[in-house]
mmCIF file of C-alpha atoms in Angstrom:
data_model
loop_
_atom_site.group_PDB
_atom_site.id
_atom_site.type_symbol
_atom_site.label_atom_id
_atom_site.label_comp_id
_atom_site.label_asym_id
_atom_site.label_seq_id
_atom_site.Cartn_x
_atom_site.Cartn_y
_atom_site.Cartn_z
ATOM 1 C CA UNK A 18 93.962 35.928 23.520
ATOM 2 C CA UNK A 19 97.641 36.785 23.147
ATOM 3 C CA UNK A 20 97.632 39.840 20.927
ATOM 4 C CA UNK A 21 99.647 43.014 21.320
ATOM 5 C CA UNK A 22 97.721 46.243 21.790
ATOM 6 C CA UNK A 23 98.426 48.485 18.829
ATOM 7 C CA UNK A 24 98.710 51.586 20.978
ATOM 8 C CA UNK A 25 101.585 49.963 22.864
ATOM 9 C CA UNK A 26 103.468 49.034 19.729
ATOM 10 C CA UNK A 27 105.393 52.284 19.012
ATOM 11 C CA UNK A 28 108.221 52.385 21.522
ATOM 12 C CA UNK A 29 111.323 54.522 21.818
ATOM 13 C CA UNK A 30 114.645 53.081 22.829
ATOM 14 C CA UNK A 31 116.161 55.276 25.565
ATOM 15 C CA UNK A 32 113.273 57.779 25.485
ATOM 16 C CA UNK A 33 113.511 61.496 24.724
ATOM 17 C CA UNK A 34 113.641 63.197 21.347
ATOM 18 C CA UNK A 35 116.286 63.107 18.705
ATOM 19 C CA UNK A 36 118.651 66.020 18.365
ATOM 20 C CA UNK A 37 117.531 68.603 15.858
ATOM 21 C CA UNK A 38 113.910 68.521 17.031
ATOM 22 C CA UNK A 39 112.775 66.016 14.390
ATOM 23 C CA UNK A 40 110.449 64.278 16.843
ATOM 24 C CA UNK A 41 110.326 60.705 18.102
ATOM 25 C CA UNK A 42 111.957 57.894 16.199
ATOM 26 C CA UNK A 43 110.303 54.507 16.337
ATOM 27 C CA UNK A 44 112.964 52.010 17.323
ATOM 28 C CA UNK A 45 110.536 49.075 17.460
ATOM 29 C CA UNK A 46 108.403 48.403 14.385
ATOM 30 C CA UNK A 47 104.631 48.501 14.571
ATOM 31 C CA UNK A 48 103.284 45.260 15.996
ATOM 32 C CA UNK A 49 101.508 43.159 13.459
ATOM 33 C CA UNK A 50 98.017 42.105 14.374
ATOM 34 C CA UNK A 51 97.577 38.602 15.697
ATOM 35 C CA UNK A 52 95.326 36.719 18.071
ATOM 36 C CA UNK A 53 95.593 33.541 20.062
ATOM 37 C CA UNK A 54 97.010 31.166 17.453
ATOM 38 C CA UNK A 55 95.078 33.163 14.855
ATOM 39 C CA UNK A 56 91.809 31.728 16.101
ATOM 40 C CA UNK A 57 88.582 33.722 15.562
ATOM 41 C CA UNK A 58 87.465 35.951 18.404
ATOM 42 C CA UNK A 59 83.834 35.993 17.279
ATOM 43 C CA UNK A 60 82.137 32.696 16.554
ATOM 44 C CA UNK A 61 80.702 32.604 13.052
ATOM 45 C CA UNK A 62 76.985 31.916 12.943
ATOM 46 C CA UNK A 63 76.026 28.293 12.223
ATOM 47 C CA UNK A 64 73.653 29.462 9.507
ATOM 48 C CA UNK A 65 73.963 27.880 6.093
ATOM 49 C CA UNK A 66 72.498 28.517 2.649
ATOM 50 C CA UNK A 67 68.928 28.416 4.001
ATOM 51 C CA UNK A 68 69.363 31.837 5.556
ATOM 52 C CA UNK A 69 70.360 33.899 2.478
ATOM 53 C CA UNK A 70 67.509 32.172 0.619
ATOM 54 C CA UNK A 71 65.196 33.178 3.461
ATOM 55 C CA UNK A 72 66.516 36.753 3.341
ATOM 56 C CA UNK A 73 66.016 37.115 -0.416
ATOM 57 C CA UNK A 74 62.583 35.519 -0.676
ATOM 58 C CA UNK A 75 61.279 37.375 2.369
ATOM 59 C CA UNK A 76 62.204 40.656 0.706
ATOM 60 C CA UNK A 77 60.656 39.571 -2.590
ATOM 61 C CA UNK A 78 57.435 38.620 -0.808
ATOM 62 C CA UNK A 79 57.189 41.928 1.037
ATOM 63 C CA UNK A 80 57.805 44.011 -2.074
ATOM 64 C CA UNK A 81 55.326 41.935 -4.069
ATOM 65 C CA UNK A 82 52.549 42.455 -1.515
ATOM 66 C CA UNK A 83 53.155 46.182 -1.537
ATOM 67 C CA UNK A 84 53.024 46.273 -5.324
ATOM 68 C CA UNK A 85 49.886 44.109 -5.368
ATOM 69 C CA UNK A 86 48.086 46.451 -2.959
ATOM 70 C CA UNK A 87 48.964 49.450 -5.104
ATOM 71 C CA UNK A 88 47.707 47.636 -8.198
ATOM 72 C CA UNK A 89 44.495 46.772 -6.330
ATOM 73 C CA UNK A 90 43.886 50.426 -5.524
ATOM 74 C CA UNK A 91 44.415 51.315 -9.184
ATOM 75 C CA UNK A 92 42.160 48.523 -10.420
ATOM 76 C CA UNK A 93 45.147 46.972 -12.194
ATOM 77 C CA UNK A 94 44.211 43.286 -11.935
ATOM 78 C CA UNK A 95 46.779 42.257 -14.539
ATOM 79 C CA UNK A 96 49.529 43.313 -12.137
ATOM 80 C CA UNK A 97 47.766 42.520 -8.856
ATOM 81 C CA UNK A 98 47.175 38.846 -9.614
ATOM 82 C CA UNK A 99 50.758 37.778 -10.431
ATOM 83 C CA UNK A 100 52.160 39.834 -7.560
ATOM 84 C CA UNK A 101 49.870 38.191 -5.013
ATOM 85 C CA UNK A 102 50.905 34.755 -6.274
ATOM 86 C CA UNK A 103 54.547 35.821 -6.185
ATOM 87 C CA UNK A 104 54.159 37.019 -2.597
ATOM 88 C CA UNK A 105 52.645 33.796 -1.268
ATOM 89 C CA UNK A 106 55.047 31.616 -3.235
ATOM 90 C CA UNK A 107 58.082 33.544 -2.022
ATOM 91 C CA UNK A 108 57.037 33.690 1.633
ATOM 92 C CA UNK A 109 56.134 29.978 1.623
ATOM 93 C CA UNK A 110 59.587 28.963 0.385
ATOM 94 C CA UNK A 111 61.213 31.544 2.661
ATOM 95 C CA UNK A 112 59.356 30.111 5.644
ATOM 96 C CA UNK A 113 60.347 26.578 4.630
ATOM 97 C CA UNK A 114 64.005 27.665 4.486
ATOM 98 C CA UNK A 115 63.714 29.199 7.946
ATOM 99 C CA UNK A 116 62.120 26.082 9.410
ATOM 100 C CA UNK A 117 64.766 23.909 7.756
ATOM 101 C CA UNK A 118 67.434 26.016 9.408
ATOM 102 C CA UNK A 119 65.678 25.742 12.770
ATOM 103 C CA UNK A 120 65.616 21.972 12.409
ATOM 104 C CA UNK A 121 61.921 21.320 13.055
ATOM 105 C CA UNK A 122 58.698 23.369 12.778
ATOM 106 C CA UNK A 123 57.951 23.239 16.495
ATOM 107 C CA UNK A 124 60.860 25.595 17.158
ATOM 108 C CA UNK A 125 59.096 28.333 15.204
ATOM 109 C CA UNK A 126 55.991 27.677 17.270
ATOM 110 C CA UNK A 127 58.051 27.882 20.456
ATOM 111 C CA UNK A 128 59.226 31.376 19.498
ATOM 112 C CA UNK A 129 55.595 32.514 19.613
ATOM 113 C CA UNK A 130 55.432 31.806 23.320
ATOM 114 C CA UNK A 131 56.942 35.209 24.013
ATOM 115 C CA UNK A 132 56.836 38.659 22.417
ATOM 116 C CA UNK A 133 60.003 40.602 23.150
ATOM 117 C CA UNK A 134 60.281 43.961 21.422
ATOM 118 C CA UNK A 135 64.042 44.183 22.028
ATOM 119 C CA UNK A 136 64.640 40.909 20.181
ATOM 120 C CA UNK A 137 64.730 41.143 16.352
ATOM 121 C CA UNK A 138 64.117 37.391 16.178
ATOM 122 C CA UNK A 139 60.980 37.612 18.331
ATOM 123 C CA UNK A 140 59.657 40.649 16.473
ATOM 124 C CA UNK A 141 60.380 39.005 13.133
ATOM 125 C CA UNK A 142 58.547 35.868 14.169
ATOM 126 C CA UNK A 143 55.426 37.849 14.943
ATOM 127 C CA UNK A 144 55.727 39.886 11.750
ATOM 128 C CA UNK A 145 55.793 36.662 9.730
ATOM 129 C CA UNK A 146 52.861 35.306 11.729
ATOM 130 C CA UNK A 147 50.736 38.300 10.744
ATOM 131 C CA UNK A 148 52.031 38.640 7.199
ATOM 132 C CA UNK A 149 51.969 35.008 6.049
ATOM 133 C CA UNK A 150 48.252 34.236 6.554
ATOM 134 C CA UNK A 151 47.245 37.618 5.135
ATOM 135 C CA UNK A 152 49.304 37.040 1.995
ATOM 136 C CA UNK A 153 47.868 33.526 1.766
ATOM 137 C CA UNK A 154 44.239 34.673 1.968
ATOM 138 C CA UNK A 155 44.859 37.439 -0.572
ATOM 139 C CA UNK A 156 46.302 34.912 -3.010
ATOM 140 C CA UNK A 157 43.786 32.148 -2.382
ATOM 141 C CA UNK A 158 40.819 34.398 -3.082
ATOM 142 C CA UNK A 159 42.106 34.864 -6.603
ATOM 143 C CA UNK A 160 41.377 31.214 -7.297
ATOM 144 C CA UNK A 161 37.643 31.645 -6.599
ATOM 145 C CA UNK A 162 36.681 32.334 -10.243
ATOM 146 C CA UNK A 163 37.839 28.817 -11.178
ATOM 147 C CA UNK A 164 36.483 27.168 -8.018
ATOM 148 C CA UNK A 165 33.466 24.779 -8.115
ATOM 149 C CA UNK A 166 30.107 26.492 -8.478
ATOM 150 C CA UNK A 167 28.917 25.361 -5.044
ATOM 151 C CA UNK A 168 31.902 27.015 -3.410
ATOM 152 C CA UNK A 169 31.477 30.226 -5.381
ATOM 153 C CA UNK A 170 27.822 30.446 -4.315
ATOM 154 C CA UNK A 171 28.530 29.743 -0.672
ATOM 155 C CA UNK A 172 29.225 32.431 1.922
ATOM 156 C CA UNK A 173 32.915 31.840 1.354
ATOM 157 C CA UNK A 174 32.581 32.670 -2.309
ATOM 158 C CA UNK A 175 30.390 35.706 -1.667
ATOM 159 C CA UNK A 176 32.638 37.210 1.006
ATOM 160 C CA UNK A 177 35.887 36.146 -0.629
ATOM 161 C CA UNK A 178 36.624 39.257 -2.752
ATOM 162 C CA UNK A 179 36.211 41.643 0.197
ATOM 163 C CA UNK A 180 38.201 39.372 2.506
ATOM 164 C CA UNK A 181 40.932 39.073 -0.093
ATOM 165 C CA UNK A 182 41.166 42.800 -0.509
ATOM 166 C CA UNK A 183 41.394 43.396 3.250
ATOM 167 C CA UNK A 184 43.974 40.654 3.589
ATOM 168 C CA UNK A 185 45.982 42.181 0.753
ATOM 169 C CA UNK A 186 46.101 45.529 2.528
ATOM 170 C CA UNK A 187 47.110 43.873 5.827
ATOM 171 C CA UNK A 188 49.930 42.100 3.998
ATOM 172 C CA UNK A 189 50.982 45.369 2.397
ATOM 173 C CA UNK A 190 50.977 47.136 5.775
ATOM 174 C CA UNK A 191 53.418 44.598 7.203
ATOM 175 C CA UNK A 192 55.434 44.235 3.982
ATOM 176 C CA UNK A 193 58.063 46.926 4.761
ATOM 177 C CA UNK A 194 58.774 45.202 8.077
ATOM 178 C CA UNK A 195 59.050 41.828 6.331
ATOM 179 C CA UNK A 196 61.593 43.303 3.920
ATOM 180 C CA UNK A 197 63.635 45.195 6.524
ATOM 181 C CA UNK A 198 63.610 43.192 9.766
ATOM 182 C CA UNK A 199 66.081 40.618 8.471
ATOM 183 C CA UNK A 200 68.654 43.390 8.120
ATOM 184 C CA UNK A 201 68.126 44.250 11.787
ATOM 185 C CA UNK A 202 68.398 40.563 12.602
ATOM 186 C CA UNK A 203 71.855 40.388 10.984
ATOM 187 C CA UNK A 204 73.196 43.693 12.265
ATOM 188 C CA UNK A 205 72.163 42.932 15.849
ATOM 189 C CA UNK A 206 74.823 40.215 15.996
ATOM 190 C CA UNK A 207 78.510 40.536 16.891
ATOM 191 C CA UNK A 208 79.551 39.593 13.346
ATOM 192 C CA UNK A 209 81.740 42.567 12.345
ATOM 193 C CA UNK A 210 80.584 43.204 8.773
ATOM 194 C CA UNK A 211 76.913 42.856 9.655
ATOM 195 C CA UNK A 212 77.143 44.833 12.881
ATOM 196 C CA UNK A 213 79.115 47.737 11.419
ATOM 197 C CA UNK A 214 76.510 48.151 8.671
ATOM 198 C CA UNK A 215 73.608 48.500 11.081
ATOM 199 C CA UNK A 216 72.743 52.076 10.094
ATOM 200 C CA UNK A 217 72.479 51.443 6.355
ATOM 201 C CA UNK A 218 71.705 47.735 5.927
ATOM 202 C CA UNK A 219 67.899 48.030 6.415
ATOM 203 C CA UNK A 220 67.775 50.590 3.607
ATOM 204 C CA UNK A 221 69.849 48.319 1.381
ATOM 205 C CA UNK A 222 67.466 45.431 2.048
ATOM 206 C CA UNK A 223 64.357 47.538 1.404
ATOM 207 C CA UNK A 224 65.819 48.877 -1.843
ATOM 208 C CA UNK A 225 66.817 45.358 -2.851
ATOM 209 C CA UNK A 226 63.334 44.022 -2.044
ATOM 210 C CA UNK A 227 61.715 46.771 -4.112
ATOM 211 C CA UNK A 228 64.004 46.049 -7.062
ATOM 212 C CA UNK A 229 63.259 42.325 -6.854
ATOM 213 C CA UNK A 230 59.489 42.768 -6.595
ATOM 214 C CA UNK A 231 59.503 45.314 -9.397
ATOM 215 C CA UNK A 232 61.549 42.906 -11.490
ATOM 216 C CA UNK A 233 59.043 40.135 -10.890
ATOM 217 C CA UNK A 234 56.207 42.452 -11.867
ATOM 218 C CA UNK A 235 57.980 43.489 -15.065
ATOM 219 C CA UNK A 236 58.562 39.865 -16.015
ATOM 220 C CA UNK A 237 55.088 38.558 -15.150
ATOM 221 C CA UNK A 238 52.625 41.357 -15.947
ATOM 222 C CA UNK A 239 51.630 42.472 -19.458
ATOM 223 C CA UNK A 240 53.583 45.447 -20.814
ATOM 224 C CA UNK A 241 50.525 47.684 -20.602
ATOM 225 C CA UNK A 242 50.083 46.947 -16.874
ATOM 226 C CA UNK A 243 53.695 46.916 -15.732
ATOM 227 C CA UNK A 244 54.294 50.659 -15.360
ATOM 228 C CA UNK A 245 54.108 50.703 -11.512
ATOM 229 C CA UNK A 246 56.417 47.689 -11.361
ATOM 230 C CA UNK A 247 58.996 49.450 -13.557
ATOM 231 C CA UNK A 248 58.938 52.550 -11.380
ATOM 232 C CA UNK A 249 59.293 50.479 -8.213
ATOM 233 C CA UNK A 250 62.129 48.459 -9.742
ATOM 234 C CA UNK A 251 64.119 51.486 -10.865
ATOM 235 C CA UNK A 252 63.583 53.338 -7.591
ATOM 236 C CA UNK A 253 64.568 50.282 -5.560
ATOM 237 C CA UNK A 254 67.660 49.698 -7.681
ATOM 238 C CA UNK A 255 68.795 53.301 -7.251
ATOM 239 C CA UNK A 256 68.306 53.125 -3.478
ATOM 240 C CA UNK A 257 70.082 49.780 -3.217
ATOM 241 C CA UNK A 258 73.093 50.838 -5.267
ATOM 242 C CA UNK A 259 73.454 54.289 -3.701
ATOM 243 C CA UNK A 260 73.079 53.156 -0.086
ATOM 244 C CA UNK A 261 75.360 50.155 -0.642
ATOM 245 C CA UNK A 262 78.164 52.434 -1.849
ATOM 246 C CA UNK A 263 77.656 54.791 1.077
ATOM 247 C CA UNK A 264 77.487 51.908 3.547
ATOM 248 C CA UNK A 265 80.734 50.343 2.376
ATOM 249 C CA UNK A 266 82.548 53.694 2.656
ATOM 250 C CA UNK A 267 81.277 54.198 6.201
ATOM 251 C CA UNK A 268 82.209 50.715 7.384
ATOM 252 C CA UNK A 269 85.955 51.047 6.835
ATOM 253 C CA UNK A 270 87.869 47.805 7.351
ATOM 254 C CA UNK A 271 84.675 45.857 8.067
ATOM 255 C CA UNK A 272 83.640 46.329 4.435
ATOM 256 C CA UNK A 273 86.737 44.520 3.164
ATOM 257 C CA UNK A 274 85.050 41.052 3.122
ATOM 258 C CA UNK A 275 82.435 42.535 0.788
ATOM 259 C CA UNK A 276 85.157 43.305 -1.745
ATOM 260 C CA UNK A 277 87.266 40.152 -1.656
ATOM 261 C CA UNK A 278 86.838 36.442 -2.320
ATOM 262 C CA UNK A 279 83.485 34.858 -3.021
ATOM 263 C CA UNK A 280 81.434 37.547 -1.231
ATOM 264 C CA UNK A 281 83.228 40.247 -3.200
ATOM 265 C CA UNK A 282 82.487 38.483 -6.487
ATOM 266 C CA UNK A 283 78.833 38.170 -5.477
ATOM 267 C CA UNK A 284 78.561 41.830 -4.534
ATOM 268 C CA UNK A 285 80.156 42.972 -7.797
ATOM 269 C CA UNK A 286 77.835 40.698 -9.782
ATOM 270 C CA UNK A 287 74.865 41.951 -7.750
ATOM 271 C CA UNK A 288 75.612 45.577 -8.583
ATOM 272 C CA UNK A 289 76.113 44.773 -12.258
ATOM 273 C CA UNK A 290 72.840 42.822 -12.447
ATOM 274 C CA UNK A 291 70.870 45.480 -10.568
ATOM 275 C CA UNK A 292 72.206 48.340 -12.686
ATOM 276 C CA UNK A 293 71.657 46.388 -15.907
ATOM 277 C CA UNK A 294 68.148 45.425 -14.863
ATOM 278 C CA UNK A 295 67.227 49.018 -14.060
ATOM 279 C CA UNK A 296 68.462 50.231 -17.439
ATOM 280 C CA UNK A 297 66.623 47.446 -19.277
ATOM 281 C CA UNK A 298 63.452 48.140 -17.259
ATOM 282 C CA UNK A 299 63.404 51.658 -18.664
ATOM 283 C CA UNK A 300 64.580 50.781 -22.164
ATOM 284 C CA UNK A 301 62.380 47.716 -22.612
ATOM 285 C CA UNK A 302 58.979 49.079 -21.674
ATOM 286 C CA UNK A 303 57.687 48.212 -25.177
ATOM 287 C CA UNK A 304 59.503 44.935 -25.638
ATOM 288 C CA UNK A 305 58.395 41.774 -23.889
ATOM 289 C CA UNK A 306 61.686 39.906 -24.210
ATOM 290 C CA UNK A 307 63.726 42.824 -22.881
ATOM 291 C CA UNK A 308 61.281 43.241 -20.014
ATOM 292 C CA UNK A 309 61.649 39.603 -19.013
ATOM 293 C CA UNK A 310 65.437 39.971 -19.167
ATOM 294 C CA UNK A 311 65.227 43.097 -17.016
ATOM 295 C CA UNK A 312 63.128 41.304 -14.428
ATOM 296 C CA UNK A 313 65.467 38.332 -14.316
ATOM 297 C CA UNK A 314 68.467 40.622 -13.940
ATOM 298 C CA UNK A 315 66.869 42.539 -11.071
ATOM 299 C CA UNK A 316 65.898 39.345 -9.278
ATOM 300 C CA UNK A 317 69.419 37.967 -9.699
ATOM 301 C CA UNK A 318 70.912 41.231 -8.402
ATOM 302 C CA UNK A 319 68.736 41.166 -5.303
ATOM 303 C CA UNK A 320 69.535 37.529 -4.571
ATOM 304 C CA UNK A 321 73.267 38.084 -5.030
ATOM 305 C CA UNK A 322 73.166 41.075 -2.699
ATOM 306 C CA UNK A 323 71.715 38.949 0.113
ATOM 307 C CA UNK A 324 74.149 36.104 -0.534
ATOM 308 C CA UNK A 325 77.134 38.478 -0.757
ATOM 309 C CA UNK A 326 76.293 40.236 2.498
ATOM 310 C CA UNK A 327 75.626 36.922 4.215
ATOM 311 C CA UNK A 328 78.910 35.309 3.198
ATOM 312 C CA UNK A 329 80.820 38.564 3.750
ATOM 313 C CA UNK A 330 79.644 38.577 7.346
ATOM 314 C CA UNK A 331 80.652 34.965 7.810
ATOM 315 C CA UNK A 332 84.122 35.737 6.443
ATOM 316 C CA UNK A 333 84.511 38.697 8.803
ATOM 317 C CA UNK A 334 83.680 36.517 11.813
ATOM 318 C CA UNK A 335 86.335 33.969 10.893
ATOM 319 C CA UNK A 336 89.149 36.550 10.674
ATOM 320 C CA UNK A 337 89.931 38.129 14.088
ATOM 321 C CA UNK A 338 91.366 41.304 12.577
ATOM 322 C CA UNK A 339 87.859 42.515 11.647
ATOM 323 C CA UNK A 340 86.929 42.321 15.322
ATOM 324 C CA UNK A 341 90.049 43.810 16.908
ATOM 325 C CA UNK A 342 91.460 46.387 14.485
ATOM 326 C CA UNK A 343 88.329 48.580 14.238
ATOM 327 C CA UNK A 344 88.020 48.490 18.040
ATOM 328 C CA UNK A 345 91.639 49.594 18.442
ATOM 329 C CA UNK A 346 91.158 52.368 15.926
ATOM 330 C CA UNK A 347 88.201 53.668 17.912
ATOM 331 C CA UNK A 348 90.130 53.453 21.189
ATOM 332 C CA UNK A 349 93.154 55.218 19.685
ATOM 333 C CA UNK A 350 90.851 57.969 18.485
ATOM 334 C CA UNK A 351 89.348 58.327 21.965
ATOM 335 C CA UNK A 352 85.954 57.015 20.911
ATOM 336 C CA UNK A 353 83.835 54.267 22.567
ATOM 337 C CA UNK A 354 84.752 50.708 21.636
ATOM 338 C CA UNK A 355 81.244 49.716 20.552
ATOM 339 C CA UNK A 356 80.548 50.752 16.978
ATOM 340 C CA UNK A 357 76.812 51.144 17.663
ATOM 341 C CA UNK A 358 77.503 53.868 20.220
ATOM 342 C CA UNK A 359 76.711 57.196 18.467
ATOM 343 C CA UNK A 360 79.871 58.692 19.988
ATOM 344 C CA UNK A 361 81.946 56.005 18.245
ATOM 345 C CA UNK A 362 81.299 57.489 14.815
ATOM 346 C CA UNK A 363 84.106 59.577 13.313
ATOM 347 C CA UNK A 364 83.689 63.322 13.648
ATOM 348 C CA UNK A 365 82.700 65.049 10.392
#
C-alpha cells in the first residue's frame, strides 16, 4: 500500500509560528486519501444474491415460528396454521439458498463436524440444525386432518398433535437466534459497513424479522385472528426504523454506502415500505385488501433492508477509504484502531 498517513499531511515550511501569534499555517495541503493504485484493502466477500435471500427468509422463518407459538398458546388456530407453513416454507428456501452458495450440500454437513462457540458460522449451522426439523415437524402435523384414515389412526396420528406442539415451541425457542445470528455473521467480518454496525445490526435484523413475520400474518390470517400479527408487525417496524437511524448515525463514514448508489436506494425504499406497512397495519384492521397491502409492504421493507445492508457492505469493501479513513480518525483521536474495541468509541 502506498498511501500517505493523514496525521503526517499537515506540514509547516520552515517551522515555528507566524508573527502575531495566529498559530501554525499549513504550507502543504492536506493529503488526499489514496491506496496502492486505488485497489481495495479488504477483499469483498464472494457472496452473491443467495445470501441476502438467505438473510431475509431466515428472519421471516424465525419470526413466523415465534408468532405461531404465541397463537398456539392462545388457541388461535387461524393464525397458528399459516404461520407454521410460512416458517417451514421460508426456512426451506433459505436453506436452499445457503446450500447453493456453498456449492454442494455436503459442505453444510461438513460444518457439523465441529461446534465452535466463537465462530458465528458454526453456531449458526447448529441453530439451523435444531430449528429446521422442529419447524418441519410443527408444520407437517397440521396436515394430519387430511391424511389417510390409516395414518390418522396409527401411533403417528395419535401422537402427532402433542409432538407438533412441542416441536413448535422448540422452533419458537430458537427463533430469535435464527433471526439474529446472521447479523453477527456479517458484522464479524472485516467488511467496514458490516463490522462498524456490529452493536446495532442484530437489533435491526430482529426488528426486521418481526415486521416481516407480522406482515405475513396480517396478509394470511383472517382479520378477526390477526391482532397479534399486527402488534408484532408494528413493534418490529418501530424497532427496525429507530435502530437503523441510530446505527447509521453511530457508524460515521462507514454508513455512507447505505445512503448512496443501489444500496442507498434500497435502504430508502425499505424504510418507506416498512413505515407504510406499519401505518396500513393499524389503519386496515377491518379491511382485508388494506391488510394484504400492509403485509406485502412490510415483507418488501424487510427484504429490501437485508439487500441494502448486504450490497452496502460489499460496496464498502471495494472502496479502500472506508477501511483506512475511520482507522486514521480513531488513531488521530488517540483511540484503538479496531472499531470493536470498547475504547475505540467516541467519548460522550
